[in-house]
């Protein structure tokens, strides 16, 4: 890369963001409608998502990706920026990044180059606390489950058949397989445990699929935490956990408003992984966009075969969404790789000549 | 308790809070000075803490407490409210509550009755994310430590002599003693691990004692994570972790502004436990109060023998604070208990006739 | 099974065994040559195995077996008994049974019906202590390995890449996967561990393949216990363990003499599993038989495809043995099963009409 | 120690032992009465222990010991040898050594110098298999307990309140605290486990206290393995384990006959530790001695305050024994140490001037 190309963070830092109140005004919202998180982030009111759809939905997907990704996010951000330059009232809807990969080799995820979402650092770190709230709700269910075992296990849960993991928003391989509850009778029941990263938490998928607070709490109650000794499923509602979990998610269920590098509105909300979940931003975020703008540009994780399919088959059905167009990102690099060339990055010295820019940091 | 006495949450809900921007204006701050978290919470600018001291510092402490506590928080809130009714420009400085006890039997902590801090639910749940940020910084160090072991352990850390625990903001007894790193060579190095609750994290104590961003990062680097094979200490800075940890704490280091039930300013920041740490709100919070008001009412965990001593000997020395008065809360209930009566709560049927109201939910 | 057919143990108990001194005399040995273990078991002197071969070696193998086995042991015992009725100086060489399966569903292994080896109970329990000695030698290496880790690990063994398991002569599924070394710095280094049953111990295979005491100690020293941090193998001799291990095996290396139900000599020694090891009795046992008798009838675990191949390719090559005949046991039951009939035992109600009797208890 | 003093093993090796059949003849037993284990070890028939008492019982005990012991075993062996030189028909009764300490720093235990029991190596290694049999019985109960948990736990055993440990005859610190049952639902129930060395097994104490086969099986059934969920004890008999355990101990319950360095009879049987059990050889061994000889010299672990008290209060009461004399071994070394001198061995350069020789290898 020529030295004259600034880094993502240099580009992000070079722009003075608009007050988020101004960005919201473009969408017809007042300061009173917002819950501010500093001057450049805000929560949208959840009832916006119940307003009539006025916008048209465009999906950005991609050819089968390479390990580095093929630029869906960059194209999506750029497309929404281009539409606004054409005076189209467009809004971008994307996932929130996870803290784990931010500190790992993959880095954060908010586009790249001149197609970014800002404020970059805030978005990549704690943002508006959604992932922390999801972690708290997840951890509460874990703690209530183990406390149930400790208090005599009246539901007869089979400790060998617990499927609910613990979670942490960190890349932490030493927690993939653990034993908990050691230290005698006062310290819980001994059992095997595993931690998953927040984007792999079922609660992340639930937040992304929920259509209202009531629906959220219902879905939380449906979570299967394991099997009892007769191999029947035991659910979060059997542990009477769903009310407290929903309380912990009372703010996290609302979509977040930030802006693109060019000051256009961007709604970032939820971030389920595309490999194990459906890999899309939340339904309430997309519905908020459709209620507030004429065109909504959104994205689905991984390639068209996996991500777009899940988007159409799961998210659109659950959310009552009708996409009207799809943009397919294709690169020479991916064509080479899917065609049998080795996946070594050194095998693609010229592949940056693809039609889209090449983000070097991607989440899965 | 007579039915005519409303519960803490009923009282908290019956009051319409002032916009936090208005509360800040009482302290001479403008909306631009604040980082808003919704309409009723805000972060104060850290540079306020560097302004000259104008206020006088009053400590509220107590006789040796009973298990239920003896009302320090309630007295402190009430005292600050009383001073404001007397037209004294007073501000309250207190600790933030931990999510763990909120869902445990002890409940949250923001005073009680008509001497509360609001918005109660927000303060007791995620508040402005400080505890989540501390958990993230703590967890990052844990992950970097185990990753160091996995990558060949060049610092020769003795896995049997690691003292840095993991943390979670939840009462979760099954995590008191665990084994991590199971599952073969790809999943880390097997070792024993224990989790502590966030108020017991050394980072909580560090945030409470730090006097600036630079001081914070220096203190983070000083953390001892364990010993190497020659039994010499290994520190966070040896793992090159302190920069990233400080980045995760960039917002958490700033004090939070909320209000008392009567609309007076209340600065809540940090929450180290009084049994294992120094049990006071942060130095930067107290210094912000002293810069912005004429009287600062603050509190120190547990009784005068432990909490007030730590306040005077540790916090005041590190923070350059000069307290001018101390209020000692004493109750009949505590006198009975310290005098040898059993600690059973049924032994105190009449002890609610003490001179201060009796909060039923307390953290340690 | 008709009521008139006595059980194996009834048959075994109905016979009064000959003094083992008398049985030995048939092989040309005096009482002074033997180490007696009670009146009906003895250890043969190891130097017998170095005498010239005078006997001819016959292998009993089988068609692919069913889960219950197809009668190799029964045929081998019966064949040796039949040869002696024909006045042939024949001796039987077989494996020793493991205590684990004796208490499991498979039961012991010393033939069945009127083709048994006696004293049945003694053979199935502690016998002459060979398996206990192998367990002690195995456990000593395990203890020395963990002690090496505890004492500073000068060989730089990678605790994630230890391959030497612990062992126990018991079917004990809870020991298949464990974590050891818990309890702080004084209690060893924490790591994952697994237990294998004695017939799966590499030392069992080594005892069965060793040709002398010197060869035994050399083979013990060659054992790979894991890899160091540069992924080079670490051996028992690096831990200076082989001398003490060989000392613990000083008696176990000598073959055991018992008798068939008809009083003919039977040499039982070592018992490696046929699925993971070579599944034959020891080389020294077979060589003792060839030195003392005219015909040696022996057996190799599982079917001809696996057991006989290992016998020819491994045991005969290492031991310098030249088998002159092989008996292939074939049953209708096995033909049905290998031909695609289900393996359910209820599918073979008539299969006991096979040409050999059907032992119901088999080890693998 | 002067170079001219030969080591224990040199002394032991310099003596040609008498055939054990000859030693037994001194006690009035024939070769047919014995179960031989090679030429120099034998099991006595259990019914000898039921014959009338003819001998007089002498206990050798000691002053409070130092870490190296004060010579009880050496005095006991020497006393029995001296009595036989005086033509008294005396027999020695002692504990069997454990394999663990033999490979540890403490070494084996069969006296020392010219007051030893032989064949030293055999006695210190597998001897007649008693400890292996006890380990098997102990391990069987462990395996049956965990199998009970795995098969649905019909006795409702509380896995946090299991008190029955596992055992191994090896000094193996990494097994002091472990977690077992890992690896999913097929591999048992996860729980904490600890291993004890065989002399600390309750079964060792039971073998030493049993007065007959029936009494042995009854005592085995009484073993408490833990508590159920209502905190009531669960016993080995509830697991239907005692019959199989007794079967595994069918030979181990009989006393062993060996000889002193001067060829006098020595009955060695059972070896419970004196710190946690009663620290004496078995009742059946002592009773066999009293039936066969005129004087029985025996020993009790540790000093008179602990060992002799347990001998009088527990072993003699259970076994109906009437000791007629006690020898108290006292040394200058012990007097110094009990009087407040440090326990460092370098503090006693002259202490070998005590009245008894100083064995350097002792078990506890």
PDB file of C-alpha atoms in Angstrom, chain A residues 31-39 41 99 103 121-122 125-126 129 132-133 136 139-140 142-143 146-147 150-151 166 168 170-183 186-189 195 244 247-251, chain B residues 31-39 41 99 103 121-122 125-126 129 132-133 136 139-140 142-143 146-147 150-151 166 168 170-183 186-189 195 244 247-251:
ATOM      1  CA  UNK A  31     -33.396  15.858  20.548  1.00  0.00           C
ATOM      2  CA  UNK A  32     -36.199  14.831  22.881  1.00  0.00           C
ATOM      3  CA  UNK A  33     -36.731  11.661  20.882  1.00  0.00           C
ATOM      4  CA  UNK A  34     -33.179  10.530  21.576  1.00  0.00           C
ATOM      5  CA  UNK A  35     -31.334   9.023  24.512  1.00  0.00           C
ATOM      6  CA  UNK A  36     -27.902  10.566  24.102  1.00  0.00           C
ATOM      7  CA  UNK A  37     -24.656   8.721  24.860  1.00  0.00           C
ATOM      8  CA  UNK A  38     -22.272  11.630  24.658  1.00  0.00           C
ATOM      9  CA  UNK A  39     -22.506  13.962  21.697  1.00  0.00           C
ATOM     10  CA  UNK A  41     -24.114   8.446  19.801  1.00  0.00           C
ATOM     11  CA  UNK A  99     -14.794  -6.124  21.688  1.00  0.00           C
ATOM     12  CA  UNK A 103      -8.247  -6.735  20.489  1.00  0.00           C
ATOM     13  CA  UNK A 121     -13.114   4.197  18.692  1.00  0.00           C
ATOM     14  CA  UNK A 122     -16.337   4.478  20.673  1.00  0.00           C
ATOM     15  CA  UNK A 125     -15.062  -0.238  22.411  1.00  0.00           C
ATOM     16  CA  UNK A 126     -18.082  -0.037  24.698  1.00  0.00           C
ATOM     17  CA  UNK A 129     -23.228  -0.776  26.267  1.00  0.00           C
ATOM     18  CA  UNK A 132     -22.246  -5.482  28.043  1.00  0.00           C
ATOM     19  CA  UNK A 133     -25.968  -5.675  28.721  1.00  0.00           C
ATOM     20  CA  UNK A 136     -25.027  -9.372  31.885  1.00  0.00           C
ATOM     21  CA  UNK A 139     -24.356 -14.270  32.842  1.00  0.00           C
ATOM     22  CA  UNK A 140     -27.421 -13.845  35.012  1.00  0.00           C
ATOM     23  CA  UNK A 142     -25.753 -18.839  33.959  1.00  0.00           C
ATOM     24  CA  UNK A 143     -25.604 -17.822  37.598  1.00  0.00           C
ATOM     25  CA  UNK A 146     -25.824 -22.938  38.791  1.00  0.00           C
ATOM     26  CA  UNK A 147     -27.599 -21.513  41.805  1.00  0.00           C
ATOM     27  CA  UNK A 150     -26.700 -25.612  44.334  1.00  0.00           C
ATOM     28  CA  UNK A 151     -30.118 -25.130  45.980  1.00  0.00           C
ATOM     29  CA  UNK A 166     -21.083 -18.819  29.898  1.00  0.00           C
ATOM     30  CA  UNK A 168     -17.442 -13.054  27.772  1.00  0.00           C
ATOM     31  CA  UNK A 170     -13.170 -11.122  24.843  1.00  0.00           C
ATOM     32  CA  UNK A 171     -11.070 -13.501  22.737  1.00  0.00           C
ATOM     33  CA  UNK A 172     -10.048 -15.800  25.563  1.00  0.00           C
ATOM     34  CA  UNK A 173      -9.130 -19.283  24.462  1.00  0.00           C
ATOM     35  CA  UNK A 174      -8.391 -20.518  27.981  1.00  0.00           C
ATOM     36  CA  UNK A 175     -12.133 -20.283  28.674  1.00  0.00           C
ATOM     37  CA  UNK A 176     -13.200 -22.548  25.832  1.00  0.00           C
ATOM     38  CA  UNK A 177     -13.258 -25.555  28.126  1.00  0.00           C
ATOM     39  CA  UNK A 178     -13.264 -25.279  31.891  1.00  0.00           C
ATOM     40  CA  UNK A 179     -14.477 -26.892  35.079  1.00  0.00           C
ATOM     41  CA  UNK A 180     -16.420 -24.772  37.548  1.00  0.00           C
ATOM     42  CA  UNK A 181     -17.944 -25.238  40.968  1.00  0.00           C
ATOM     43  CA  UNK A 182     -14.776 -26.522  42.625  1.00  0.00           C
ATOM     44  CA  UNK A 183     -13.886 -25.941  46.258  1.00  0.00           C
ATOM     45  CA  UNK A 186     -20.359 -24.218  49.482  1.00  0.00           C
ATOM     46  CA  UNK A 187     -18.974 -23.341  46.067  1.00  0.00           C
ATOM     47  CA  UNK A 188     -21.546 -24.856  43.773  1.00  0.00           C
ATOM     48  CA  UNK A 189     -21.856 -28.084  41.855  1.00  0.00           C
ATOM     49  CA  UNK A 195     -17.400 -19.735  27.370  1.00  0.00           C
ATOM     50  CA  UNK A 244     -34.692 -10.107  35.121  1.00  0.00           C
ATOM     51  CA  UNK A 247     -34.835  -5.844  32.581  1.00  0.00           C
ATOM     52  CA  UNK A 248     -31.093  -5.955  31.963  1.00  0.00           C
ATOM     53  CA  UNK A 249     -31.798  -5.561  28.239  1.00  0.00           C
ATOM     54  CA  UNK A 250     -34.285  -2.692  28.573  1.00  0.00           C
ATOM     55  CA  UNK A 251     -31.958  -0.209  26.874  1.00  0.00           C
TER      56      UNK A 251
ATOM     57  CA  UNK B  31     -24.591  21.190  28.635  1.00  0.00           C
ATOM     58  CA  UNK B  32     -21.450  21.293  26.513  1.00  0.00           C
ATOM     59  CA  UNK B  33     -19.351  20.344  29.529  1.00  0.00           C
ATOM     60  CA  UNK B  34     -21.246  17.098  29.936  1.00  0.00           C
ATOM     61  CA  UNK B  35     -21.245  13.755  28.210  1.00  0.00           C
ATOM     62  CA  UNK B  36     -24.907  12.788  28.483  1.00  0.00           C
ATOM     63  CA  UNK B  37     -26.089   9.215  29.088  1.00  0.00           C
ATOM     64  CA  UNK B  38     -29.750   9.712  28.451  1.00  0.00           C
ATOM     65  CA  UNK B  39     -31.526  12.637  30.104  1.00  0.00           C
ATOM     66  CA  UNK B  41     -27.126  10.759  33.829  1.00  0.00           C
ATOM     67  CA  UNK B  99     -24.815  -5.442  39.623  1.00  0.00           C
ATOM     68  CA  UNK B 103     -29.621  -9.459  41.983  1.00  0.00           C
ATOM     69  CA  UNK B 121     -33.026   1.544  38.315  1.00  0.00           C
ATOM     70  CA  UNK B 122     -30.430   2.939  35.921  1.00  0.00           C
ATOM     71  CA  UNK B 125     -28.183  -1.696  36.487  1.00  0.00           C
ATOM     72  CA  UNK B 126     -25.652  -0.601  33.861  1.00  0.00           C
ATOM     73  CA  UNK B 129     -21.004   1.489  31.967  1.00  0.00           C
ATOM     74  CA  UNK B 132     -18.536  -2.970  32.485  1.00  0.00           C
ATOM     75  CA  UNK B 133     -15.468  -1.044  31.368  1.00  0.00           C
ATOM     76  CA  UNK B 136     -13.383  -5.395  30.212  1.00  0.00           C
ATOM     77  CA  UNK B 139     -10.673  -9.458  31.472  1.00  0.00           C
ATOM     78  CA  UNK B 140      -8.262  -8.146  28.866  1.00  0.00           C
ATOM     79  CA  UNK B 142      -6.570 -12.071  32.145  1.00  0.00           C
ATOM     80  CA  UNK B 143      -6.768 -12.992  28.475  1.00  0.00           C
ATOM     81  CA  UNK B 146      -3.210 -16.746  29.480  1.00  0.00           C
ATOM     82  CA  UNK B 147      -2.268 -15.941  25.924  1.00  0.00           C
ATOM     83  CA  UNK B 150      -0.007 -20.261  25.483  1.00  0.00           C
ATOM     84  CA  UNK B 151       2.558 -18.485  23.275  1.00  0.00           C
ATOM     85  CA  UNK B 166     -10.786 -13.311  36.514  1.00  0.00           C
ATOM     86  CA  UNK B 168     -17.519 -10.885  36.595  1.00  0.00           C
ATOM     87  CA  UNK B 170     -22.438 -11.081  39.119  1.00  0.00           C
ATOM     88  CA  UNK B 171     -22.880 -13.105  42.287  1.00  0.00           C
ATOM     89  CA  UNK B 172     -21.792 -16.437  40.838  1.00  0.00           C
ATOM     90  CA  UNK B 173     -20.484 -18.836  43.416  1.00  0.00           C
ATOM     91  CA  UNK B 174     -19.733 -21.568  40.880  1.00  0.00           C
ATOM     92  CA  UNK B 175     -16.914 -19.368  39.591  1.00  0.00           C
ATOM     93  CA  UNK B 176     -15.126 -19.036  42.904  1.00  0.00           C
ATOM     94  CA  UNK B 177     -12.831 -21.927  42.080  1.00  0.00           C
ATOM     95  CA  UNK B 178     -12.422 -23.300  38.580  1.00  0.00           C
ATOM     96  CA  UNK B 179      -9.993 -24.926  36.184  1.00  0.00           C
ATOM     97  CA  UNK B 180      -9.449 -23.324  32.798  1.00  0.00           C
ATOM     98  CA  UNK B 181      -7.464 -24.096  29.674  1.00  0.00           C
ATOM     99  CA  UNK B 182      -8.827 -27.608  29.224  1.00  0.00           C
ATOM    100  CA  UNK B 183      -9.308 -29.271  25.848  1.00  0.00           C
ATOM    101  CA  UNK B 186      -4.940 -25.412  21.239  1.00  0.00           C
ATOM    102  CA  UNK B 187      -7.078 -24.305  24.168  1.00  0.00           C
ATOM    103  CA  UNK B 188      -4.509 -22.756  26.440  1.00  0.00           C
ATOM    104  CA  UNK B 189      -2.555 -23.914  29.453  1.00  0.00           C
ATOM    105  CA  UNK B 195     -13.418 -15.181  39.726  1.00  0.00           C
ATOM    106  CA  UNK B 244      -5.031  -1.179  26.096  1.00  0.00           C
ATOM    107  CA  UNK B 247      -7.980   2.789  26.590  1.00  0.00           C
ATOM    108  CA  UNK B 248     -10.879   0.633  27.767  1.00  0.00           C
ATOM    109  CA  UNK B 249     -11.168   2.868  30.833  1.00  0.00           C
ATOM    110  CA  UNK B 250     -11.000   6.180  28.965  1.00  0.00           C
ATOM    111  CA  UNK B 251     -14.618   7.079  29.816  1.00  0.00           C
TER     112      UNK B 251
END
